[in-house]
Each structure stands twice: as structure tokens, then as C-alpha cells.
CSV table of C-alpha atoms in Angstrom, one decimal:
chain,number,residue,atom,x,y,z
A,20,MET,CA,46.5,-10.5,151.1
A,21,ASN,CA,43.7,-9.2,153.3
A,22,LYS,CA,41.1,-7.2,151.5
A,23,VAL,CA,38.5,-4.8,153.2
A,24,PRO,CA,36.3,-1.6,151.8
A,25,MET,CA,37.7,1.3,152.1
A,26,ARG,CA,34.3,2.8,153.2
A,27,ASP,CA,34.9,0.4,156.5
A,28,GLY,CA,38.2,2.8,157.1
A,29,TYR,CA,35.8,5.7,157.0
A,30,GLY,CA,33.4,4.4,159.4
A,31,GLN,CA,36.1,3.7,161.7
A,32,ALA,CA,37.3,7.3,161.3
A,33,LEU,CA,33.9,8.8,161.9
A,34,LEU,CA,33.6,6.9,165.2
A,35,LYS,CA,37.5,7.9,166.4
A,36,LEU,CA,36.5,11.0,165.6
A,37,ILE,CA,32.9,11.3,167.4
A,38,GLU,CA,34.3,10.3,170.3
A,39,LYS,CA,37.2,12.7,170.8
A,40,ASN,CA,35.1,15.5,169.5
A,41,ASN,CA,31.4,16.0,169.8
A,42,ASN,CA,31.1,18.6,167.4
A,43,VAL,CA,31.7,16.0,164.3
A,44,ILE,CA,28.5,15.4,162.6
A,45,ALA,CA,28.1,12.2,160.1
A,46,MET,CA,25.2,13.5,157.3
A,47,ASP,CA,24.2,10.8,155.0
A,48,ALA,CA,21.6,10.8,152.0
A,49,ASP,CA,19.7,7.7,153.1
A,50,VAL,CA,22.5,5.2,152.1
A,51,SER,CA,23.9,5.2,155.3
A,52,LYS,CA,23.9,1.1,155.6
A,53,SER,CA,26.4,1.3,152.5
A,54,THR,CA,28.5,4.0,153.4
A,55,ARG,CA,29.3,3.1,156.9
A,56,THR,CA,27.7,6.0,158.6
A,57,GLU,CA,25.2,4.0,160.2
A,58,TRP,CA,27.8,2.5,162.4
A,59,VAL,CA,27.6,6.5,164.1
A,60,ARG,CA,24.0,6.2,163.8
A,61,LYS,CA,23.8,3.1,166.2
A,62,LYS,CA,26.5,4.4,168.2
A,63,TYR,CA,26.4,7.9,168.7
A,64,PRO,CA,22.8,8.6,167.7
A,65,ASP,CA,23.1,12.3,168.7
A,66,ASN,CA,26.1,13.2,165.8
A,67,PHE,CA,23.9,11.5,163.1
A,68,ILE,CA,21.7,12.6,160.4
A,69,ASN,CA,19.6,11.0,157.8
A,70,MET,CA,18.5,13.8,155.4
A,71,GLY,CA,16.8,11.3,153.1
A,72,ILE,CA,17.5,11.4,149.5
A,73,SER,CA,18.0,15.0,148.9
A,74,GLU,CA,21.8,15.7,148.3
A,75,GLN,CA,21.5,19.6,147.5
A,76,ASP,CA,19.5,19.9,151.1
A,77,MET,CA,22.4,18.0,152.7
A,78,LEU,CA,25.1,20.3,151.7
A,79,GLY,CA,22.7,23.4,152.4
A,80,THR,CA,22.2,21.7,156.0
A,81,ALA,CA,26.2,20.9,156.6
A,82,ALA,CA,26.7,24.7,155.3
A,83,GLY,CA,24.8,26.1,158.2
A,84,LEU,CA,25.9,23.5,160.7
A,85,ALA,CA,29.9,24.1,159.5
A,86,LEU,CA,28.1,28.1,160.6
A,87,GLY,CA,27.4,27.0,164.0
A,88,GLY,CA,30.6,25.6,164.8
A,89,MET,CA,29.8,22.0,163.9
A,90,ILE,CA,32.2,19.6,161.7
A,91,PRO,CA,30.1,18.2,159.0
A,92,PHE,CA,30.9,14.7,157.1
A,93,ALA,CA,28.2,14.9,154.5
A,94,THR,CA,28.1,11.1,152.9
A,95,THR,CA,26.2,9.5,150.0
A,96,TYR,CA,27.3,7.8,146.7
A,97,CYS,CA,30.2,9.8,145.1
A,98,VAL,CA,28.1,10.3,141.8
A,99,PHE,CA,25.4,12.0,143.7
A,100,LEU,CA,27.7,14.2,145.8
A,101,ALA,CA,30.1,15.5,143.4
A,102,GLY,CA,27.0,16.1,140.9
A,103,ARG,CA,23.8,16.7,141.6
A,104,ALA,CA,24.8,18.9,144.6
A,105,TRP,CA,27.7,20.6,142.8
A,106,ASP,CA,26.2,23.9,142.6
A,107,GLN,CA,25.5,23.8,146.7
A,108,ILE,CA,29.4,22.9,147.0
A,109,ARG,CA,30.6,25.8,144.2
A,110,THR,CA,28.2,28.8,146.0
A,111,THR,CA,27.2,27.8,149.4
A,112,VAL,CA,30.5,26.0,151.1
A,113,CYS,CA,33.7,26.7,148.4
A,114,TYR,CA,32.4,30.4,147.7
A,115,ASN,CA,32.2,30.7,151.7
A,116,GLN,CA,35.7,28.8,152.7
A,117,LEU,CA,32.8,26.3,155.3
A,118,ASN,CA,34.3,23.6,157.0
A,119,VAL,CA,32.3,21.2,155.3
A,120,LYS,CA,33.8,18.0,154.3
A,121,LEU,CA,32.5,15.8,151.9
A,122,ALA,CA,32.8,11.8,151.6
A,123,GLY,CA,31.6,10.5,148.0
A,124,ALA,CA,31.5,6.3,148.4
A,125,HIS,CA,31.1,3.4,145.5
A,126,ALA,CA,33.2,5.9,143.4
A,127,GLY,CA,34.4,4.6,140.3
A,128,ILE,CA,33.5,2.1,137.5
A,129,SER,CA,34.1,-0.8,140.2
A,130,VAL,CA,30.8,-0.4,141.7
A,131,GLY,CA,29.9,-2.9,139.1
A,132,PRO,CA,26.2,-4.2,138.8
A,133,ASP,CA,24.5,-0.8,139.7
A,134,GLY,CA,25.7,0.3,136.2
A,135,ALA,CA,26.7,4.0,134.6
A,136,THR,CA,24.3,6.2,136.9
A,137,HIS,CA,25.6,4.7,139.9
A,138,GLN,CA,29.6,4.7,138.2
A,139,SER,CA,31.2,8.1,139.2
A,140,LEU,CA,34.0,8.6,137.0
A,141,GLU,CA,34.4,12.2,136.9
A,142,ASP,CA,33.9,13.3,140.9
A,143,VAL,CA,37.8,14.7,141.0
A,144,ALA,CA,37.5,16.6,137.9
A,145,LEU,CA,34.3,18.0,139.3
A,146,MET,CA,35.9,18.7,143.0
A,147,ARG,CA,39.3,19.7,142.0
A,148,VAL,CA,38.3,22.8,139.9
A,149,LEU,CA,36.5,24.2,142.7
A,150,PRO,CA,38.3,27.1,144.8
A,151,HIS,CA,39.7,26.3,148.4
A,152,MET,CA,38.8,22.3,147.8
A,153,THR,CA,41.2,20.1,148.8
A,154,VAL,CA,40.5,16.3,147.1
A,155,ILE,CA,42.3,13.4,148.5
A,156,VAL,CA,42.0,9.6,147.0
A,157,PRO,CA,43.2,7.0,149.5
A,158,CYS,CA,44.3,3.7,148.4
A,159,ASP,CA,43.1,1.3,151.0
A,160,ALA,CA,41.3,1.5,154.0
A,161,ILE,CA,43.8,1.8,156.6
A,162,GLU,CA,44.6,5.3,154.3
A,163,THR,CA,40.9,6.0,154.0
A,164,GLU,CA,40.9,5.8,158.1
A,165,LYS,CA,43.7,8.2,158.5
A,166,ALA,CA,42.3,10.9,155.6
A,167,THR,CA,39.6,11.5,157.1
A,168,ILE,CA,40.9,12.3,160.7
A,169,ALA,CA,43.2,14.5,158.8
A,170,ILE,CA,40.6,16.1,157.0
A,171,ALA,CA,38.6,16.8,160.0
A,172,ASP,CA,41.8,19.0,161.2
A,173,ARG,CA,42.0,20.6,158.2
A,174,GLU,CA,40.1,24.1,157.8
A,175,GLY,CA,38.0,24.4,155.0
A,176,PRO,CA,36.3,22.1,152.3
A,177,CYS,CA,37.7,18.8,151.6
A,178,PHE,CA,36.8,15.9,149.4
A,179,ILE,CA,37.7,12.4,150.1
A,180,ARG,CA,36.5,9.3,147.7
A,181,PHE,CA,36.4,6.0,148.1
A,182,GLY,CA,34.7,2.4,145.8
A,183,ARG,CA,32.4,0.3,147.6
A,184,GLU,CA,34.3,-3.2,146.5
A,185,ALA,CA,37.0,-4.9,149.4
A,186,VAL,CA,40.6,-4.0,147.6
A,187,PRO,CA,43.9,-5.1,149.0
A,188,VAL,CA,45.7,-3.3,152.0
A,189,ILE,CA,48.7,-2.4,151.5
A,190,THR,CA,49.5,-0.1,153.8
A,191,ASN,CA,49.8,-0.4,157.4
A,192,LEU,CA,49.5,2.0,160.8
A,193,GLU,CA,52.9,2.9,160.4
A,194,THR,CA,52.7,3.8,156.5
A,195,GLU,CA,53.2,7.7,156.8
A,196,PHE,CA,49.9,9.9,155.7
A,197,GLN,CA,50.1,13.6,155.1
A,198,ILE,CA,47.6,15.7,153.2
A,199,GLY,CA,49.2,16.8,150.4
A,200,LYS,CA,52.5,14.8,150.1
A,201,ALA,CA,52.9,11.7,147.9
A,202,ASN,CA,54.1,8.1,149.3
A,203,VAL,CA,56.6,6.2,147.6
A,204,MET,CA,55.5,2.7,147.7
A,205,ARG,CA,58.6,1.0,145.1
A,206,GLY,CA,61.4,2.2,144.0
A,207,GLY,CA,62.5,2.3,140.4
A,208,THR,CA,64.6,4.1,137.7
A,209,ASP,CA,63.1,3.7,134.4
A,210,VAL,CA,59.8,5.3,134.8
A,211,VAL,CA,57.3,6.7,137.6
A,212,LEU,CA,53.9,5.7,137.9
A,213,PHE,CA,51.5,8.3,139.9
A,214,ALA,CA,48.6,5.9,140.7
A,215,ASN,CA,45.9,6.6,143.7
A,216,GLY,CA,42.7,4.8,145.0
A,217,GLY,CA,42.6,1.0,144.0
A,218,MET,CA,45.1,1.4,141.1
A,219,VAL,CA,48.1,1.5,143.3
A,220,HIS,CA,47.7,-2.1,144.1
A,221,GLU,CA,47.5,-2.6,140.1
A,222,GLY,CA,50.6,-0.8,139.8
A,223,LEU,CA,52.7,-2.7,141.9
A,224,GLN,CA,51.7,-5.7,140.5
A,225,ALA,CA,53.0,-4.2,137.5
A,226,ALA,CA,55.8,-3.1,138.3
A,227,GLU,CA,56.3,-7.0,138.9
A,228,ARG,CA,56.0,-8.1,135.9
A,229,LEU,CA,57.6,-5.3,134.1
A,230,ALA,CA,60.7,-5.9,136.0
A,231,LYS,CA,60.9,-9.6,134.8
A,232,GLU,CA,61.1,-7.9,131.4
A,233,GLY,CA,64.3,-5.5,132.6
A,234,ILE,CA,61.8,-2.3,133.3
A,235,GLU,CA,62.2,-0.8,136.7
A,236,LEU,CA,58.7,1.0,138.0
A,237,LYS,CA,58.7,3.4,140.4
A,238,VAL,CA,55.3,3.3,142.1
A,239,VAL,CA,54.2,6.7,144.0
A,240,ASN,CA,51.0,6.6,145.6
A,241,LEU,CA,49.5,10.3,144.7
A,242,HIS,CA,46.7,9.9,147.0
A,243,THR,CA,46.1,14.3,147.5
A,244,VAL,CA,45.1,15.3,144.2
A,245,LYS,CA,44.7,19.0,145.4
A,246,PRO,CA,46.6,20.2,146.9
A,247,LEU,CA,49.3,18.1,144.4
A,248,ASP,CA,52.5,17.4,145.9
A,249,VAL,CA,54.5,19.5,142.8
A,250,GLU,CA,57.9,19.1,144.3
A,251,SER,CA,57.5,15.5,144.3
A,252,VAL,CA,56.2,15.1,140.8
A,253,ILE,CA,58.8,17.3,139.3
A,254,LEU,CA,61.4,15.4,141.4
A,255,PHE,CA,60.6,12.0,140.1
A,256,ALA,CA,59.9,13.2,136.5
A,257,LEU,CA,63.1,14.2,136.2
A,258,GLN,CA,64.8,11.2,138.1
A,259,THR,CA,63.1,8.7,135.7
A,260,GLY,CA,62.7,10.6,132.5
A,261,ALA,CA,58.7,9.3,132.0
A,262,VAL,CA,55.7,9.0,133.4
A,263,VAL,CA,52.4,7.6,133.7
A,264,THR,CA,49.4,7.8,135.3
A,265,ALA,CA,46.5,5.3,137.2
A,266,GLU,CA,43.4,6.5,137.9
A,267,GLU,CA,39.4,5.0,138.2
A,268,HIS,CA,38.2,8.2,136.6
A,269,GLN,CA,37.9,10.2,133.6
A,270,ILE,CA,41.0,10.9,131.7
A,271,HIS,CA,39.9,14.4,131.7
A,272,GLY,CA,40.5,16.2,134.7
A,273,GLY,CA,41.6,13.9,137.3
A,274,MET,CA,44.7,13.1,139.0
A,275,GLY,CA,46.3,12.1,135.3
A,276,SER,CA,45.8,15.8,134.2
A,277,ALA,CA,46.9,17.4,137.3
A,278,VAL,CA,50.1,15.5,136.7
A,279,ALA,CA,50.2,17.0,133.2
A,280,GLU,CA,49.7,20.4,134.0
A,281,CYS,CA,52.5,20.2,136.3
A,282,LEU,CA,55.1,18.7,134.2
A,283,ILE,CA,54.2,21.1,131.1
A,284,GLN,CA,55.5,23.8,133.3
A,285,HIS,CA,58.3,22.6,135.3
A,286,ALA,CA,59.7,18.9,133.8
A,287,PRO,CA,57.8,18.0,130.3
A,288,VAL,CA,59.1,14.8,129.8
A,289,PRO,CA,57.0,11.7,127.7
A,290,MET,CA,53.4,10.7,129.6
A,291,GLN,CA,50.7,8.2,129.3
A,292,ILE,CA,47.4,8.3,131.3
A,293,VAL,CA,45.8,5.4,132.2
A,294,GLY,CA,41.9,5.8,133.1
A,295,ILE,CA,38.6,6.1,131.7
A,296,ARG,CA,38.5,6.9,127.9
A,297,ASP,CA,36.3,9.9,127.2
A,298,THR,CA,33.0,7.2,128.2
A,299,LEU,CA,30.6,6.2,130.6
A,300,GLY,CA,30.4,2.6,131.9
A,301,GLU,CA,27.9,0.0,132.3
A,302,SER,CA,26.7,-2.7,134.3
A,303,GLY,CA,28.7,-5.4,134.7
A,304,LYS,CA,31.4,-7.7,137.6
A,305,PRO,CA,34.1,-5.1,138.9
A,306,GLU,CA,36.8,-7.2,137.3
A,307,GLN,CA,35.7,-7.5,133.9
A,308,LEU,CA,35.0,-3.7,133.5
A,309,MET,CA,38.3,-2.8,134.5
A,310,ASN,CA,39.6,-4.9,131.8
A,311,LYS,CA,37.2,-3.6,129.4
A,312,TYR,CA,37.7,0.1,130.2
A,313,GLY,CA,41.3,0.1,130.2
A,314,LEU,CA,42.4,0.0,133.9
A,315,SER,CA,44.0,-3.5,134.1
A,316,VAL,CA,47.6,-4.5,135.3
A,317,GLU,CA,48.3,-4.8,131.4
A,318,ASP,CA,47.3,-1.4,130.9
A,319,ILE,CA,49.2,0.0,133.1
A,320,CYS,CA,52.5,-2.3,131.3
A,321,ASP,CA,51.3,-1.3,128.0
A,322,ALA,CA,51.5,2.0,129.1
A,323,VAL,CA,54.9,1.7,130.4
A,324,ARG,CA,56.8,0.4,128.0
A,325,LYS,CA,55.3,2.7,125.7
A,326,VAL,CA,56.7,5.7,127.2
A,327,ASN,CA,59.4,3.8,128.1
A,328,ARG,CA,60.2,3.7,124.2
A,329,LYS,CA,59.4,7.2,123.5
A,330,LYS,CA,62.0,8.6,126.3
A,331,GLY,CA,64.7,6.2,124.5
A,332,GLU,CA,63.2,7.6,121.1
A,333,ALA,CA,64.0,10.8,122.6
A,334,ARG,CA,67.6,10.6,123.5
């Protein structure tokens, strides 16, 4: 299967956006080669600003650009964007509902050898709690490109998150992408898996493995964490009677928490959350870290088996 870094999709989207709209500005905190905003610097230098290693300043400047009618895409490593600049995002951008776009690269534990200081595992929680913020976690490079273009057309603050490693391309140009609308990637009747980011591909692999055991897993790409597709979450939970979520993020405050908040109000069914279990990471190879911290295909399978048994016991 073809593998492409999601940040490539982000860079391509910025080029397409600027080609059509000169008000789009790519901003970066001195990591433009890694985030692909360097592509903008080379082709459209007047639409690129390197703010240096000063994330808080970048957000303040982005707010000013938005007030002037521009569409700034503030870009850097996710851990420094969502963490270090959180106060500026909250008080300057969200409080005033400014049209600032946030792009967090190198998210998740799969950033690997960079270690715990650079592994953003809390950013979705930090962003989804902010009023007026849209939060998107695409699953591959094509969807990252579509999501980046989509948030440019959405008025108000938006946050998009993607990892560093090349991941399998599991969507295509015809695959629908709509902010706030989940995509069914595989049908199934026993358990529904809501996943986002690179975990969607892991979920599809888990579904193949579980099918050999007689468990039919529905796999749903829940790329938009906020606004959540409440209608689809409730529908698929009631259809299957059991839910598993999978994300490359802390189990607290992420997509799994958002789904749990929805289900407890509208469709309480047995549920398991696959994610980082209240710990920071460490330096290592991406695949090794994904296995050690409970984000492997087998971890998803175990969660599905467990919730499927619970469903049976509840009958």
C-alpha cells in the first residue's frame, strides 16, 4: 500500500489555496522544512512568514492578520502549538472568534525518536475544550489536503493535527470529506470502531483479523472530533450495541471522551477506549512505541473482543 506523510497533503493544500486566494498566509515557527510550509516559501514567498521559535508571538500575529482580513495558517510542531501557545489561542483567537487556522504537525507518539518532549498526546483535549474551535484529525495525506482546504472555507478558529511518519493512503480523490460528517470505511454488525488519524488504517487491519474469528467490525473514520457527528455516533452505536474508539492521543479528553460524552446521554452501550493510558512517551522507533503504548492492531482487537463479550453478557 502506498504510504505518504500527511504533512505532504497539508503543503499541497496550502499551495492550492494561495493559488486561488492571495489572502491565505502560511506562518511557521522555524520548522518549515518539516511542516512543508517551505513549499509556500519557495513558490509564494510573499505569502509566507517565518516567526522564528516564538509560538505565542506567531498566534498574536496571526490574530492581527485575521483582523485585517487575511486567512493565516499558523503551523508548527503540535506539542508547541497546542501547549505553549494555548493562552494566546484561547484568549486572543477563540475569545474573539477570529478566523485563524492552526496546523499541528508531528502529532502523536509515532514521532518516535524525538522523545516525550516532542510527542503531542494532549492536543486534542486542549483544543476541543475551547469554545468556537473546530478540531480535525485526518487519516491520510489525501484527507489532510481536503481537510486543510475545507477549514480555509470555514469561518472561525480551526485546528488540524497530523503526524510525521508516512502512513498508508486509504482514501482517494472521490472519497467524500465533510467537516462534522463521519465516513464509514467498512461495514459490520457486531461492534463499531470510531477511529481517526493513522488509527483508521490500524482499525481496518483489526477488522480483517476479527472477521476470521467471526466478529464483524464496522470501521468509521471520525475525522472531526468537534463538531462531533452525534447523529452517526448514536446510529452506529445502537445498530451494533457496542463501541470501541482508537486514537493516537491520551484516553482523557480526546475523541474517545467525546464519543463517551455523547453515548452516556443518548445511547449508553458497552464501550472501550484505545489510546495512551495516562502516561508520557519516550524515545523509540514509531512501531515499537505504538506497540508498547497500546496502539497496535492487536490492542484494538482485544478491545473489540472485550466489548463484544460485555454486550453478550448484558443481554
